[in-house]
PDB file of C-alpha atoms in Angstrom:
ATOM      1  CA  UNK E   1      92.348 260.202  59.081  1.00  0.00           C
ATOM      2  CA  UNK E   2      95.638 258.167  57.420  1.00  0.00           C
ATOM      3  CA  UNK E   3      95.451 254.294  57.086  1.00  0.00           C
ATOM      4  CA  UNK E   4      98.545 252.532  58.639  1.00  0.00           C
ATOM      5  CA  UNK E   5      99.493 249.682  56.320  1.00  0.00           C
ATOM      6  CA  UNK E   6     100.423 246.805  58.268  1.00  0.00           C
ATOM      7  CA  UNK E   7     102.724 244.417  56.752  1.00  0.00           C
ATOM      8  CA  UNK E   8     101.624 240.855  57.227  1.00  0.00           C
ATOM      9  CA  UNK E   9      98.944 241.505  59.456  1.00  0.00           C
ATOM     10  CA  UNK E  10     101.480 241.157  62.497  1.00  0.00           C
ATOM     11  CA  UNK E  11     100.390 244.330  63.571  1.00  0.00           C
ATOM     12  CA  UNK E  12     102.962 246.162  61.788  1.00  0.00           C
ATOM     13  CA  UNK E  13     106.556 247.971  62.697  1.00  0.00           C
ATOM     14  CA  UNK E  14     109.382 246.052  64.306  1.00  0.00           C
ATOM     15  CA  UNK E  15     106.881 242.774  65.498  1.00  0.00           C
ATOM     16  CA  UNK E  16     105.780 242.208  62.096  1.00  0.00           C
ATOM     17  CA  UNK E  17     109.436 241.865  60.998  1.00  0.00           C
ATOM     18  CA  UNK E  18     110.443 240.129  63.816  1.00  0.00           C
ATOM     19  CA  UNK E  19     107.471 237.563  63.433  1.00  0.00           C
ATOM     20  CA  UNK E  20     108.833 237.130  59.619  1.00  0.00           C
ATOM     21  CA  UNK E  21     111.999 236.399  60.454  1.00  0.00           C
ATOM     22  CA  UNK E  22     110.782 233.683  63.322  1.00  0.00           C
ATOM     23  CA  UNK E  23     108.903 231.988  60.588  1.00  0.00           C
ATOM     24  CA  UNK E  24     111.796 231.886  58.092  1.00  0.00           C
ATOM     25  CA  UNK E  25     113.916 230.559  60.606  1.00  0.00           C
ATOM     26  CA  UNK E  26     112.201 227.965  61.664  1.00  0.00           C
ATOM     27  CA  UNK E  27     111.282 227.180  58.111  1.00  0.00           C
ATOM     28  CA  UNK E  28     115.027 227.203  57.244  1.00  0.00           C
ATOM     29  CA  UNK E  29     115.778 224.787  60.355  1.00  0.00           C
ATOM     30  CA  UNK E  30     112.879 222.497  59.112  1.00  0.00           C
ATOM     31  CA  UNK E  31     114.170 222.022  55.697  1.00  0.00           C
ATOM     32  CA  UNK E  32     118.002 221.346  57.014  1.00  0.00           C
ATOM     33  CA  UNK E  33     116.469 218.809  59.608  1.00  0.00           C
ATOM     34  CA  UNK E  34     114.444 217.176  56.505  1.00  0.00           C
ATOM     35  CA  UNK E  35     117.607 217.307  54.170  1.00  0.00           C
ATOM     36  CA  UNK E  36     120.065 216.117  56.853  1.00  0.00           C
ATOM     37  CA  UNK E  37     117.509 213.252  57.240  1.00  0.00           C
ATOM     38  CA  UNK E  38     117.156 212.295  53.505  1.00  0.00           C
ATOM     39  CA  UNK E  39     121.062 212.194  53.263  1.00  0.00           C
ATOM     40  CA  UNK E  40     120.961 210.184  56.604  1.00  0.00           C
ATOM     41  CA  UNK E  41     118.785 207.531  55.068  1.00  0.00           C
ATOM     42  CA  UNK E  42     120.714 207.835  51.897  1.00  0.00           C
ATOM     43  CA  UNK E  43     123.786 206.877  52.885  1.00  0.00           C
ATOM     44  CA  UNK E  44     122.862 204.197  55.091  1.00  0.00           C
ATOM     45  CA  UNK E  45     120.669 202.759  52.272  1.00  0.00           C
ATOM     46  CA  UNK E  46     123.587 203.183  50.246  1.00  0.00           C
ATOM     47  CA  UNK E  47     125.769 201.342  53.002  1.00  0.00           C
ATOM     48  CA  UNK E  48     123.242 198.366  53.189  1.00  0.00           C
ATOM     49  CA  UNK E  49     123.323 198.033  49.289  1.00  0.00           C
ATOM     50  CA  UNK E  50     127.088 198.272  49.597  1.00  0.00           C
ATOM     51  CA  UNK E  51     127.719 195.735  52.240  1.00  0.00           C
ATOM     52  CA  UNK E  52     125.305 193.695  50.877  1.00  0.00           C
ATOM     53  CA  UNK E  53     127.072 193.527  47.474  1.00  0.00           C
ATOM     54  CA  UNK E  54     130.258 192.703  48.755  1.00  0.00           C
ATOM     55  CA  UNK E  55     128.506 189.951  50.868  1.00  0.00           C
ATOM     56  CA  UNK E  56     127.110 188.154  47.585  1.00  0.00           C
ATOM     57  CA  UNK E  57     130.390 188.959  46.257  1.00  0.00           C
ATOM     58  CA  UNK E  58     132.531 186.975  48.764  1.00  0.00           C
ATOM     59  CA  UNK E  59     129.841 184.463  48.767  1.00  0.00           C
ATOM     60  CA  UNK E  60     129.919 183.930  44.785  1.00  0.00           C
ATOM     61  CA  UNK E  61     133.735 184.186  45.041  1.00  0.00           C
ATOM     62  CA  UNK E  62     133.962 181.391  47.788  1.00  0.00           C
ATOM     63  CA  UNK E  63     131.182 179.069  46.030  1.00  0.00           C
ATOM     64  CA  UNK E  64     133.627 179.578  42.825  1.00  0.00           C
ATOM     65  CA  UNK E  65     136.592 178.412  44.304  1.00  0.00           C
ATOM     66  CA  UNK E  66     134.766 175.415  46.229  1.00  0.00           C
ATOM     67  CA  UNK E  67     133.153 174.179  43.002  1.00  0.00           C
ATOM     68  CA  UNK E  68     136.924 174.836  41.643  1.00  0.00           C
ATOM     69  CA  UNK E  69     138.642 172.953  44.088  1.00  0.00           C
ATOM     70  CA  UNK E  70     136.363 170.003  44.044  1.00  0.00           C
ATOM     71  CA  UNK E  71     136.386 169.480  40.289  1.00  0.00           C
ATOM     72  CA  UNK E  72     140.155 169.545  40.489  1.00  0.00           C
ATOM     73  CA  UNK E  73     140.351 166.655  43.428  1.00  0.00           C
ATOM     74  CA  UNK E  74     137.879 164.492  41.110  1.00  0.00           C
ATOM     75  CA  UNK E  75     139.454 164.683  38.178  1.00  0.00           C
ATOM     76  CA  UNK E  76     143.151 164.350  39.796  1.00  0.00           C
ATOM     77  CA  UNK E  77     141.444 161.556  41.660  1.00  0.00           C
ATOM     78  CA  UNK E  78     139.836 159.737  37.896  1.00  0.00           C
ATOM     79  CA  UNK E  79     143.006 159.965  36.701  1.00  0.00           C
ATOM     80  CA  UNK E  80     144.891 158.451  39.304  1.00  0.00           C
ATOM     81  CA  UNK E  81     142.786 155.826  39.638  1.00  0.00           C
ATOM     82  CA  UNK E  82     142.467 155.247  35.470  1.00  0.00           C
ATOM     83  CA  UNK E  83     146.502 155.163  35.816  1.00  0.00           C
ATOM     84  CA  UNK E  84     146.521 152.615  38.629  1.00  0.00           C
ATOM     85  CA  UNK E  85     143.825 150.771  36.519  1.00  0.00           C
ATOM     86  CA  UNK E  86     145.802 150.951  33.211  1.00  0.00           C
ATOM     87  CA  UNK E  87     149.137 149.621  35.163  1.00  0.00           C
ATOM     88  CA  UNK E  88     147.531 147.076  36.855  1.00  0.00           C
ATOM     89  CA  UNK E  89     146.143 146.069  33.859  1.00  0.00           C
ATOM     90  CA  UNK E  90     148.979 146.104  31.811  1.00  0.00           C
ATOM     91  CA  UNK E  91     150.795 143.928  34.759  1.00  0.00           C
ATOM     92  CA  UNK E  92     148.301 141.625  35.106  1.00  0.00           C
ATOM     93  CA  UNK E  93     148.459 141.059  31.142  1.00  0.00           C
ATOM     94  CA  UNK E  94     151.758 140.796  30.968  1.00  0.00           C
ATOM     95  CA  UNK E  95     152.228 138.336  33.993  1.00  0.00           C
ATOM     96  CA  UNK E  96     149.229 136.274  31.698  1.00  0.00           C
ATOM     97  CA  UNK E  97     151.388 136.378  29.039  1.00  0.00           C
ATOM     98  CA  UNK E  98     154.512 134.656  31.132  1.00  0.00           C
ATOM     99  CA  UNK E  99     152.256 132.063  32.813  1.00  0.00           C
ATOM    100  CA  UNK E 100     150.438 131.273  28.909  1.00  0.00           C
ATOM    101  CA  UNK E 101     154.420 131.256  27.559  1.00  0.00           C
ATOM    102  CA  UNK E 102     155.405 129.013  30.605  1.00  0.00           C
ATOM    103  CA  UNK E 103     152.371 126.722  30.000  1.00  0.00           C
ATOM    104  CA  UNK E 104     152.647 126.430  26.277  1.00  0.00           C
ATOM    105  CA  UNK E 105     156.562 125.605  26.416  1.00  0.00           C
ATOM    106  CA  UNK E 106     155.822 123.296  29.602  1.00  0.00           C
ATOM    107  CA  UNK E 107     152.958 121.610  27.112  1.00  0.00           C
ATOM    108  CA  UNK E 108     155.295 121.487  24.814  1.00  0.00           C
ATOM    109  CA  UNK E 109     158.051 119.687  27.016  1.00  0.00           C
ATOM    110  CA  UNK E 110     156.020 117.571  28.467  1.00  0.00           C
ATOM    111  CA  UNK E 111     154.869 116.381  24.776  1.00  0.00           C
ATOM    112  CA  UNK E 112     158.104 115.716  23.604  1.00  0.00           C
ATOM    113  CA  UNK E 113     158.537 113.618  26.441  1.00  0.00           C
ATOM    114  CA  UNK E 114     155.748 111.416  26.201  1.00  0.00           C
ATOM    115  CA  UNK E 115     156.522 111.014  22.510  1.00  0.00           C
ATOM    116  CA  UNK E 116     160.047 109.962  23.230  1.00  0.00           C
ATOM    117  CA  UNK E 117     158.813 107.503  26.332  1.00  0.00           C
ATOM    118  CA  UNK E 118     156.585 106.256  23.929  1.00  0.00           C
ATOM    119  CA  UNK E 119     158.954 105.636  21.148  1.00  0.00           C
ATOM    120  CA  UNK E 120     161.243 104.272  23.569  1.00  0.00           C
ATOM    121  CA  UNK E 121     158.908 101.685  24.912  1.00  0.00           C
ATOM    122  CA  UNK E 122     157.396 100.672  21.264  1.00  0.00           C
ATOM    123  CA  UNK E 123     161.422  99.986  19.498  1.00  0.00           C
ATOM    124  CA  UNK E 124     162.496  98.154  22.966  1.00  0.00           C
ATOM    125  CA  UNK E 125     159.501  96.653  24.450  1.00  0.00           C
ATOM    126  CA  UNK E 126     159.022  95.336  27.930  1.00  0.00           C
ATOM    127  CA  UNK E 127     161.364  92.507  27.809  1.00  0.00           C
ATOM    128  CA  UNK E 128     164.337  93.839  26.369  1.00  0.00           C
ATOM    129  CA  UNK E 129     167.444  95.643  28.227  1.00  0.00           C
ATOM    130  CA  UNK E 130     166.866  99.224  27.924  1.00  0.00           C
ATOM    131  CA  UNK E 131     169.313 101.775  29.243  1.00  0.00           C
ATOM    132  CA  UNK E 132     169.084 103.361  33.077  1.00  0.00           C
ATOM    133  CA  UNK E 133     168.406 106.918  31.920  1.00  0.00           C
ATOM    134  CA  UNK E 134     165.104 105.264  29.450  1.00  0.00           C
ATOM    135  CA  UNK E 135     161.768 105.134  31.682  1.00  0.00           C
ATOM    136  CA  UNK E 136     159.189 102.807  30.562  1.00  0.00           C
ATOM    137  CA  UNK E 137     155.821 103.846  29.898  1.00  0.00           C
ATOM    138  CA  UNK E 138     154.559 101.438  33.180  1.00  0.00           C
ATOM    139  CA  UNK E 139     156.656 103.872  35.445  1.00  0.00           C
ATOM    140  CA  UNK E 140     153.975 106.482  35.050  1.00  0.00           C
TER     141      UNK E 140
END
């Protein structure tokens, strides 16, 4: 008796070949589906990472721009404030200098006038005739 060889234990012949082909096709389809799922997951992860990176970069740029604008505004306000105070101080100083000069000038004139009146009253006295433009000390 001759023994028949069974290939793969599928009953031999064409049925064994069809079984093997079905198994191979199922394995290939499963591998393709798994690879596609892995590719889709990787693409989704990459897209999410790219979106997060873009959002973070945009937020950092916006914060940087806001900080720069705030710093520029503060510097401009401080400089304008200092310039206006400096101009105001210069105006006040010059006004005080003019007032002091006028006061000093007025004091000198008052002192001179008082001295002249005193001299006139001492030299002429109360009983003497004085010119009409001379003022006696008693007229104060």
